Amino acid sequence: MITIENGKLTIEEFIKVARDKETLTLSGDTRQRILASRKMLEKAAAGTQAVYGVNTGFGKFSEVKIGKSELKTLQRNLIISHACGIGNPMRTEEVRGLMLLRINALARGYSGIRLETVETLKEMLNKGVHPVIPEKGSLGASGDLAPLAHMVLTLIGEGEAEYNGHSIPSREAMERAGITPVELEAKEGLALINGTQALTSIGALAFYDASRALKTANLSAALSMEALRSITTAFDARLHEVRGHKGQMDIAREILELLEGSSLVTKQNDIRVQDAYSIRCIPQVHGAIKDTLDYALDKITIEMNAVTDNPIVLNEDEIYSGGNFHGEPMALLFDYLAIAVSELGNISERRLERLVNYQLNDLPAFLAPSGGLNSGFMISQYSAAALVSENKVLSHPASVDSIPSSANQEDHVSMGNTAARKLRDIVENTRRVLSIEAFAACQAIDFREDVKLGKETSKIYNKIREGVPFIEEDVIMYEQMNKVYDILDSYI
């Protein structure tokens, strides 16, 4: 069970809840912060001073004052009118991540929401009542309004929810789980939907998989180096120390550790003077991607624990409107990550080409023992090329676009949700490319004689060979490609 503290959620805890369905509890201090914040908010709501979203309308309607008798109706209307999502449902893990991050933000005690409302959202998460949330429709400012509104629909017993693997009316899902829907009170609807939790959930999951993809990339690259009898001299630590980038130095060291004891790799001038860039520059390229991921982890951790509400309850006399809901910090980051992960796929596909192209190696064409009758790995490279080409299209930044909304009151938005979803697709494409490279590298290694693989590369080679044999004659390749993908996924 994960305990929500004051801004201390880690990426590992996020993954446990979102992906592994770990349950959640609130610490005693967290409960006290939420109660104190609500008391401040209720005092303000009882007064005559205009407070955005508490006793006023929303967006361009912020100048419209709402009477005390209509505050509950205001919050319900906010949710049902803002639930305008479009497209396929978000994945269950993304919805769970969204719910966790919204609870974590509310738990900081700056939102003025009731404790019982947060507890109900927590119970939904713990008991597997997952709102059905269309993945499109957010501008990334004022946060993820549409996706989060769909989350709140289920909280109030409206819309649809996934429960025990089936989409059913939310009220029925809540009833089966033994949870009473909430009637929203002053400011609660706004507190629940004003934030970046949808885009951060999607992006954080993609980031986690990108980090795992880098580990896969190092393994695939090391296998390719053995298959191509590559030169390890270029990985000498002293070469990388004189440039000074941490990621580059780390990757050079890791590749040498993976290859330790290998009889296949060579030294400068043993066979050739130098290798092509896709081999020789692995530390520089993979290292730059590692540095990007390290930077991203820091920013994502900050955002996972951020207060992205509006207005923010500082104390009973100061409830201020700001712009913490703006997704720009994550939009820029996810666009940056998209470029980095695309590069991981690009260089992998170029190594794959060197494995299958007989003009670039001393191996049979397309790694087919009997070429001509058999096509071998010819079209697997086509598939990889298609994926990296798609990644190049998807890498166009979403954050450079902005379309004004709410009668130009919200005149600059982040498109962070689009950036997160593009990143997710790029990461998946890249993982597929890396698995094809590893598949081909194992095939190429089997053409070598008197083979002794590296201490670590031998482990993944043996794991792949347990499930996927050497391809003597043409087989249904996608089945084997999928097996290698699954093996790598479970190995990392």
Coordinates of C-alpha atoms in Angstrom, one line a residue:
M1 CA 0.0 0.0 0.0
I2 CA 1.3 3.5 -1.0
T3 CA 0.9 6.3 1.6
I4 CA 0.2 9.8 0.3
E5 CA 2.5 12.2 2.1
N6 CA 3.2 15.9 1.4
G7 CA 4.6 15.9 -2.1
K8 CA 6.7 12.8 -1.8
L9 CA 5.4 10.6 -4.6
T10 CA 8.1 8.8 -6.6
I11 CA 8.0 7.5 -10.1
E12 CA 8.3 3.9 -8.8
E13 CA 5.3 4.4 -6.5
F14 CA 3.4 6.0 -9.4
I15 CA 4.1 2.9 -11.5
K16 CA 3.0 0.5 -8.7
V17 CA -0.4 2.2 -8.4
A18 CA -1.0 2.9 -12.1
R19 CA 0.3 -0.3 -13.6
D20 CA 0.5 -2.9 -10.8
K21 CA -2.8 -1.7 -9.1
E22 CA -1.2 -1.1 -5.7
T23 CA -3.7 0.5 -3.3
L24 CA -3.5 3.9 -1.7
T25 CA -4.0 5.4 1.8
L26 CA -3.8 9.0 3.1
S27 CA -1.4 9.9 6.0
G28 CA -2.8 11.5 9.1
D29 CA -1.1 14.8 8.2
T30 CA -2.6 14.7 4.8
R31 CA -6.1 14.5 6.2
Q32 CA -5.4 17.4 8.5
R33 CA -4.1 19.6 5.6
I34 CA -7.2 18.8 3.5
L35 CA -9.6 19.6 6.4
A36 CA -7.8 22.9 7.2
S37 CA -7.9 24.0 3.6
R38 CA -11.6 23.2 3.4
K39 CA -12.3 25.3 6.5
M40 CA -10.6 28.3 4.9
L41 CA -12.5 27.8 1.6
E42 CA -15.9 27.6 3.4
K43 CA -15.2 30.9 5.1
A44 CA -14.5 32.6 1.8
A45 CA -17.5 31.0 0.2
A46 CA -19.7 32.5 2.9
G47 CA -18.4 36.0 2.3
T48 CA -19.3 38.6 -0.3
Q49 CA -15.9 38.8 -2.0
A50 CA -15.7 37.3 -5.5
V51 CA -13.6 34.2 -5.6
Y52 CA -13.0 32.6 -9.0
G53 CA -14.8 29.3 -9.4
V54 CA -16.3 29.4 -5.9
N55 CA -18.9 32.1 -6.3
T56 CA -18.2 33.1 -9.9
G57 CA -18.6 31.4 -13.3
F58 CA -15.6 29.9 -15.2
G59 CA -13.3 31.1 -17.9
K60 CA -14.8 34.1 -19.7
F61 CA -17.7 33.9 -17.2
S62 CA -15.4 34.7 -14.3
E63 CA -17.0 38.1 -13.9
V64 CA -20.5 36.5 -13.4
K65 CA -21.3 36.3 -9.7
I66 CA -23.2 33.2 -8.5
G67 CA -25.6 33.2 -5.6
K68 CA -25.0 31.1 -2.5
S69 CA -28.0 28.9 -3.2
E70 CA -26.7 27.9 -6.6
L71 CA -23.1 26.9 -5.6
K72 CA -23.8 23.2 -5.8
T73 CA -25.5 23.5 -9.1
L74 CA -22.5 25.6 -10.4
Q75 CA -20.1 22.7 -9.6
R76 CA -22.3 20.0 -11.2
N77 CA -22.9 22.1 -14.3
L78 CA -19.1 22.6 -14.5
I79 CA -18.5 18.8 -14.7
I80 CA -21.3 17.8 -17.1
S81 CA -20.6 20.7 -19.5
H82 CA -16.8 20.1 -19.5
A83 CA -17.0 16.4 -20.1
C84 CA -16.4 16.8 -23.8
G85 CA -13.8 14.2 -24.5
I86 CA -13.4 12.5 -27.9
G87 CA -11.8 9.4 -29.2
N88 CA -10.6 6.1 -27.8
P89 CA -10.7 5.6 -24.0
M90 CA -7.5 6.3 -22.1
R91 CA -5.8 3.1 -21.0
T92 CA -6.6 1.7 -17.6
E93 CA -3.1 2.4 -16.3
E94 CA -3.3 6.0 -17.6
V95 CA -6.7 6.5 -15.8
R96 CA -5.3 5.0 -12.6
G97 CA -2.3 7.3 -12.8
L98 CA -4.5 10.3 -13.4
M99 CA -6.6 9.5 -10.4
L100 CA -3.5 9.0 -8.2
L101 CA -2.0 12.2 -9.3
R102 CA -5.2 14.2 -8.7
I103 CA -5.5 12.7 -5.2
N104 CA -1.8 13.6 -4.6
A105 CA -2.3 17.2 -5.7
L106 CA -5.4 17.6 -3.6
A107 CA -3.6 16.1 -0.6
R108 CA -1.2 19.0 -0.5
G109 CA -4.0 21.1 1.1
Y110 CA -4.3 24.1 -1.2
S111 CA -7.5 23.2 -3.1
G112 CA -10.3 23.6 -0.5
I113 CA -11.9 20.3 -1.3
R114 CA -13.7 18.2 1.3
L115 CA -11.8 15.2 2.8
E116 CA -14.8 12.9 2.1
T117 CA -14.6 13.8 -1.6
V118 CA -10.9 12.9 -1.8
E119 CA -11.6 9.7 0.2
T120 CA -14.3 8.7 -2.3
L121 CA -11.9 9.2 -5.2
K122 CA -9.3 7.1 -3.3
E123 CA -11.8 4.3 -2.8
M124 CA -12.7 4.3 -6.5
L125 CA -9.0 3.8 -7.2
N126 CA -8.5 1.1 -4.6
K127 CA -11.6 -0.9 -5.6
G128 CA -11.0 -0.6 -9.4
V129 CA -13.7 1.7 -10.4
H130 CA -12.0 3.3 -13.4
P131 CA -13.8 6.1 -15.2
V132 CA -14.0 5.7 -19.0
I133 CA -12.1 8.8 -20.2
P134 CA -11.8 9.7 -23.9
E135 CA -8.1 10.5 -24.6
K136 CA -8.6 13.5 -26.8
G137 CA -10.1 17.0 -26.0
S138 CA -7.6 18.6 -23.7
L139 CA -5.6 21.8 -24.6
G140 CA -3.2 21.3 -21.6
A141 CA -4.5 24.6 -20.1
S142 CA -6.6 25.2 -18.0
G143 CA -5.0 21.8 -17.4
D144 CA -6.8 18.7 -18.7
L145 CA -10.3 20.0 -18.2
A146 CA -12.2 17.5 -20.4
P147 CA -10.4 14.3 -19.3
L148 CA -10.6 15.2 -15.6
A149 CA -14.3 16.1 -16.0
H150 CA -14.9 12.6 -17.3
M151 CA -13.2 11.3 -14.1
V152 CA -15.5 13.4 -12.0
L153 CA -18.6 12.2 -13.9
T154 CA -18.0 8.7 -12.3
L155 CA -17.4 10.3 -8.9
I156 CA -20.9 11.9 -9.0
G157 CA -22.5 8.7 -10.5
E158 CA -22.7 9.8 -14.1
G159 CA -21.0 8.7 -17.3
E160 CA -19.4 5.3 -17.7
A161 CA -16.8 3.4 -15.7
E162 CA -14.7 0.2 -16.3
Y163 CA -15.3 -2.3 -13.5
N164 CA -14.0 -5.9 -13.5
G165 CA -13.0 -5.5 -17.1
H166 CA -16.4 -4.2 -18.4
S167 CA -17.6 -0.7 -19.2
I168 CA -20.9 -0.1 -17.4
P169 CA -22.9 3.0 -16.2
S170 CA -20.9 4.7 -13.4
R171 CA -23.7 4.5 -10.9
E172 CA -23.9 0.8 -11.3
A173 CA -20.1 0.4 -11.0
M174 CA -20.1 2.5 -7.8
E175 CA -23.0 0.5 -6.4
R176 CA -21.2 -2.8 -7.1
A177 CA -18.0 -1.5 -5.5
G178 CA -20.0 -0.3 -2.4
I179 CA -19.1 3.4 -3.0
T180 CA -21.6 6.2 -2.6
P181 CA -21.4 8.9 -5.3
V182 CA -20.5 12.5 -4.2
E183 CA -22.7 15.6 -4.4
L184 CA -20.2 18.3 -5.1
E185 CA -20.1 21.4 -3.0
A186 CA -18.5 24.8 -3.4
K187 CA -15.4 24.9 -5.5
E188 CA -15.1 21.0 -5.5
G189 CA -15.7 20.5 -9.2
L190 CA -13.1 23.1 -10.1
A191 CA -10.6 21.6 -7.6
L192 CA -11.0 18.2 -9.3
I193 CA -10.6 19.2 -13.0
N194 CA -8.2 22.1 -13.0
G195 CA -4.8 20.4 -13.4
T196 CA -2.3 18.6 -15.5
Q197 CA -2.9 15.1 -14.3
A198 CA -4.1 13.4 -17.5
L199 CA -1.1 14.6 -19.6
T200 CA 1.3 13.9 -16.7
S201 CA 0.0 10.4 -16.2
I202 CA 0.3 9.5 -19.9
G203 CA 3.7 11.2 -20.1
A204 CA 5.1 9.6 -16.9
L205 CA 4.1 6.1 -18.1
A206 CA 5.8 6.8 -21.4
F207 CA 8.9 8.2 -19.7
Y208 CA 9.1 5.0 -17.5
D209 CA 8.9 2.8 -20.6
A210 CA 11.5 5.1 -22.4
S211 CA 13.9 4.5 -19.5
R212 CA 13.5 0.8 -19.9
A213 CA 13.9 1.2 -23.7
L214 CA 17.3 2.7 -23.2
K215 CA 18.4 -0.4 -21.2
T216 CA 17.1 -2.5 -24.1
A217 CA 18.9 -0.4 -26.6
N218 CA 22.2 -0.9 -24.8
L219 CA 21.7 -4.7 -24.9
S220 CA 20.6 -4.7 -28.5
A221 CA 23.6 -2.5 -29.5
A222 CA 26.0 -4.8 -27.6
L223 CA 24.6 -7.8 -29.4
S224 CA 25.0 -6.1 -32.7
M225 CA 28.5 -5.2 -31.9
E226 CA 29.3 -8.8 -31.3
A227 CA 27.5 -9.9 -34.5
L228 CA 29.5 -7.3 -36.5
R229 CA 32.8 -7.9 -34.7
S230 CA 32.9 -4.3 -33.7
I231 CA 35.7 -2.3 -32.1
T232 CA 35.6 -1.6 -28.4
T233 CA 38.6 0.8 -28.5
A234 CA 36.2 3.6 -29.2
F235 CA 34.6 2.9 -25.8
D236 CA 37.7 3.5 -23.8
A237 CA 36.8 5.6 -20.7
R238 CA 39.5 8.1 -21.4
L239 CA 38.0 9.1 -24.7
H240 CA 34.7 10.0 -23.0
E241 CA 36.2 11.7 -20.0
V242 CA 37.8 14.3 -22.2
R243 CA 34.4 15.3 -23.5
G244 CA 32.8 15.2 -20.1
H245 CA 29.1 14.4 -20.6
K246 CA 28.0 12.1 -17.8
G247 CA 25.5 10.1 -19.9
Q248 CA 28.2 9.5 -22.6
M249 CA 30.7 8.2 -20.0
D250 CA 28.0 6.0 -18.3
I251 CA 26.9 4.4 -21.6
A252 CA 30.5 3.7 -22.7
R253 CA 31.2 1.9 -19.4
E254 CA 27.9 0.0 -19.5
I255 CA 28.5 -1.3 -23.1
L256 CA 32.0 -2.5 -22.1
E257 CA 30.5 -4.2 -19.0
L258 CA 27.9 -6.0 -21.2
L259 CA 30.6 -7.2 -23.6
E260 CA 33.1 -8.3 -20.9
G261 CA 34.7 -11.6 -21.9
S262 CA 33.3 -11.6 -25.4
S263 CA 35.5 -13.3 -28.1
L264 CA 33.7 -11.6 -30.9
V265 CA 34.5 -7.9 -30.4
T266 CA 37.8 -6.5 -31.6
K267 CA 40.3 -3.8 -31.0
Q268 CA 41.3 -1.0 -33.3
N269 CA 43.3 -2.4 -36.3
D270 CA 42.5 -6.0 -35.5
I271 CA 40.1 -6.2 -38.5
R272 CA 39.5 -2.5 -39.4
V273 CA 40.5 0.9 -38.2
Q274 CA 37.1 2.1 -37.2
D275 CA 33.4 1.3 -37.2
A276 CA 30.5 3.3 -38.7
Y277 CA 28.9 5.9 -36.6
S278 CA 25.9 3.8 -35.6
I279 CA 28.4 1.6 -33.7
R280 CA 31.2 3.9 -32.8
C281 CA 29.0 6.7 -31.6
I282 CA 26.7 4.6 -29.3
P283 CA 28.1 6.4 -26.2
Q284 CA 27.5 9.8 -27.7
V285 CA 24.0 9.1 -28.9
H286 CA 22.7 6.8 -26.2
G287 CA 24.5 9.0 -23.6
A288 CA 22.7 12.1 -24.8
I289 CA 19.4 10.3 -24.5
K290 CA 20.3 9.1 -21.0
D291 CA 21.1 12.7 -20.0
T292 CA 17.7 13.7 -21.4
L293 CA 15.9 11.0 -19.4
D294 CA 17.7 12.0 -16.2
Y295 CA 16.6 15.6 -16.7
A296 CA 13.1 14.5 -17.4
L297 CA 12.8 12.4 -14.3
D298 CA 13.5 15.5 -12.2
K299 CA 10.8 17.5 -14.0
I300 CA 8.2 14.7 -14.0
T301 CA 8.7 14.1 -10.2
I302 CA 8.1 17.8 -9.6
E303 CA 4.9 17.8 -11.6
M304 CA 3.6 14.6 -10.1
N305 CA 3.7 16.3 -6.7
A306 CA 2.7 19.8 -7.9
V307 CA -0.4 21.8 -6.9
T308 CA -1.9 22.7 -10.3
D309 CA -5.2 24.0 -9.0
N310 CA -6.8 27.4 -9.5
P311 CA -7.6 29.3 -7.4
I312 CA -5.1 28.2 -4.7
V313 CA -6.1 28.5 -1.1
L314 CA -3.1 30.1 0.7
N315 CA -5.1 31.0 3.8
E316 CA -8.6 32.1 4.6
D317 CA -7.9 35.7 3.5
E318 CA -5.8 34.8 0.4
I319 CA -7.4 32.6 -2.2
Y320 CA -5.6 33.7 -5.4
S321 CA -6.1 32.9 -9.1
G322 CA -2.9 31.9 -10.9
G323 CA -1.8 29.7 -13.8
N324 CA -0.4 26.6 -12.2
F325 CA -2.7 24.5 -14.5
H326 CA -0.7 25.5 -17.5
G327 CA 0.9 22.4 -19.0
E328 CA 3.9 24.1 -20.6
P329 CA 6.6 22.6 -18.4
M330 CA 5.4 19.1 -19.3
A331 CA 4.6 19.9 -22.9
L332 CA 8.1 21.1 -23.7
L333 CA 9.6 18.2 -21.8
F334 CA 7.5 15.6 -23.6
D335 CA 8.4 17.1 -27.0
Y336 CA 12.0 17.0 -26.0
L337 CA 11.7 13.3 -24.9
A338 CA 9.9 12.5 -28.1
I339 CA 13.0 13.7 -30.1
A340 CA 15.4 11.8 -27.8
V341 CA 13.5 8.5 -28.0
S342 CA 13.1 8.9 -31.8
E343 CA 16.9 9.1 -32.0
L344 CA 17.1 5.8 -30.0
G345 CA 15.0 4.2 -32.7
N346 CA 16.9 5.9 -35.6
I347 CA 20.3 4.6 -34.6
S348 CA 19.0 1.2 -33.8
E349 CA 17.5 0.9 -37.3
R350 CA 20.8 1.9 -38.8
R351 CA 22.6 -0.9 -36.9
L352 CA 19.9 -3.3 -38.1
E353 CA 20.7 -2.3 -41.7
R354 CA 24.3 -3.1 -41.1
L355 CA 23.3 -6.6 -39.9
V356 CA 21.1 -7.4 -42.9
N357 CA 22.9 -5.6 -45.7
Y358 CA 25.6 -8.0 -47.1
Q359 CA 27.3 -5.0 -48.7
L360 CA 28.1 -3.7 -45.2
N361 CA 29.2 -6.9 -43.5
D362 CA 30.6 -10.4 -44.0
L363 CA 27.3 -12.2 -43.3
P364 CA 24.8 -13.9 -45.6
A365 CA 22.4 -11.4 -47.3
F366 CA 19.5 -10.6 -45.1
L367 CA 20.8 -13.2 -42.6
A368 CA 19.2 -16.0 -44.7
P369 CA 21.2 -19.3 -44.8
S370 CA 19.7 -20.0 -48.3
G371 CA 19.0 -16.6 -49.8
G372 CA 16.8 -16.3 -52.8
L373 CA 14.5 -19.1 -51.9
N374 CA 14.3 -17.5 -48.5
S375 CA 14.0 -13.7 -47.8
G376 CA 15.3 -13.9 -44.2
F377 CA 15.2 -10.6 -42.3
M378 CA 14.7 -8.5 -45.4
I379 CA 11.2 -7.2 -44.5
S380 CA 11.8 -7.0 -40.8
Q381 CA 14.1 -4.1 -41.7
Y382 CA 11.3 -2.6 -43.7
S383 CA 9.1 -2.7 -40.6
A384 CA 11.7 -1.0 -38.5
A385 CA 12.2 1.7 -41.2
A386 CA 8.4 2.3 -41.3
L387 CA 8.4 2.8 -37.5
V388 CA 11.3 5.2 -37.3
S389 CA 9.8 7.2 -40.2
E390 CA 6.6 7.4 -38.3
N391 CA 8.5 8.6 -35.3
K392 CA 10.0 11.4 -37.3
V393 CA 6.5 12.7 -38.1
L394 CA 5.3 12.3 -34.5
S395 CA 8.4 14.2 -33.2
H396 CA 7.0 17.5 -34.6
P397 CA 6.5 19.4 -31.3
A398 CA 3.0 19.9 -30.1
S399 CA 4.0 22.7 -27.7
V400 CA 4.7 25.2 -30.5
D401 CA 1.0 25.3 -31.3
S402 CA -1.7 27.2 -29.4
I403 CA -5.3 27.9 -30.2
P404 CA -7.1 30.5 -28.0
S405 CA -10.2 29.4 -26.2
S406 CA -12.9 30.7 -23.9
A407 CA -13.5 33.9 -25.9
N408 CA -9.8 34.6 -25.8
Q409 CA -9.6 34.6 -22.0
E410 CA -7.5 31.5 -22.3
D411 CA -5.4 32.8 -25.2
H412 CA -2.3 30.6 -24.9
V413 CA -2.4 26.9 -24.2
S414 CA 0.3 24.1 -24.1
M415 CA -1.1 21.2 -26.1
G416 CA 0.7 19.1 -23.4
N417 CA -1.8 16.3 -23.7
T418 CA -1.1 15.9 -27.4
A419 CA 2.7 15.9 -26.6
A420 CA 2.2 13.1 -24.1
R421 CA 0.2 10.9 -26.4
K422 CA 2.7 11.4 -29.2
L423 CA 5.5 10.5 -26.8
R424 CA 3.7 7.3 -25.8
D425 CA 3.4 6.2 -29.5
I426 CA 7.0 7.0 -30.2
V427 CA 8.2 5.0 -27.2
E428 CA 6.2 1.9 -28.3
N429 CA 7.5 2.2 -31.9
T430 CA 11.1 2.5 -30.7
R431 CA 10.8 -0.5 -28.4
R432 CA 9.6 -2.5 -31.4
V433 CA 12.6 -1.4 -33.5
L434 CA 15.0 -2.3 -30.7
S435 CA 13.5 -5.8 -30.4
I436 CA 13.9 -6.4 -34.2
E437 CA 17.6 -5.3 -33.9
A438 CA 18.1 -7.8 -31.0
F439 CA 16.3 -10.5 -33.0
A440 CA 18.6 -9.9 -36.1
A441 CA 21.7 -9.7 -34.0
C442 CA 21.1 -13.1 -32.4
Q443 CA 20.6 -14.5 -35.9
A444 CA 23.9 -12.9 -37.1
I445 CA 25.8 -14.2 -34.1
D446 CA 24.8 -17.7 -35.0
F447 CA 26.8 -17.5 -38.2
R448 CA 30.0 -16.9 -36.2
E449 CA 32.2 -19.8 -35.2
D450 CA 33.9 -20.4 -31.8
V451 CA 31.6 -17.9 -30.2
K452 CA 32.0 -16.7 -26.6
L453 CA 29.6 -14.0 -25.8
G454 CA 30.0 -11.3 -23.2
K455 CA 29.1 -11.9 -19.6
E456 CA 25.8 -10.0 -19.9
T457 CA 25.0 -10.3 -23.6
S458 CA 25.1 -14.1 -23.2
K459 CA 22.3 -13.9 -20.7
I460 CA 19.9 -12.1 -23.0
Y461 CA 21.0 -14.1 -26.0
N462 CA 20.2 -17.3 -24.2
K463 CA 16.9 -15.9 -23.0
I464 CA 15.9 -15.1 -26.6
R465 CA 17.1 -18.5 -27.9
E466 CA 14.9 -20.2 -25.2
G467 CA 11.8 -18.8 -27.0
V468 CA 13.0 -18.1 -30.6
P469 CA 15.2 -20.4 -32.6
F470 CA 17.7 -19.6 -35.3
I471 CA 15.8 -19.0 -38.6
E472 CA 16.9 -21.7 -41.0
E473 CA 14.0 -21.2 -43.5
D474 CA 11.4 -18.5 -43.8
V475 CA 8.8 -18.6 -41.1
I476 CA 5.9 -16.3 -40.1
M477 CA 8.2 -13.5 -38.9
Y478 CA 5.8 -11.3 -37.0
E479 CA 5.2 -14.1 -34.6
Q480 CA 8.9 -14.4 -33.8
M481 CA 9.3 -10.6 -33.7
N482 CA 6.5 -10.4 -31.1
K483 CA 8.1 -13.2 -29.0
V484 CA 11.4 -11.3 -28.9
Y485 CA 9.6 -8.1 -27.9
D486 CA 7.9 -9.9 -25.0
I487 CA 11.2 -11.6 -23.9
L488 CA 12.9 -8.2 -23.8
D489 CA 10.0 -6.6 -22.0
S490 CA 10.1 -9.2 -19.2
Y491 CA 13.9 -9.2 -19.1
I492 CA 14.4 -5.5 -18.5

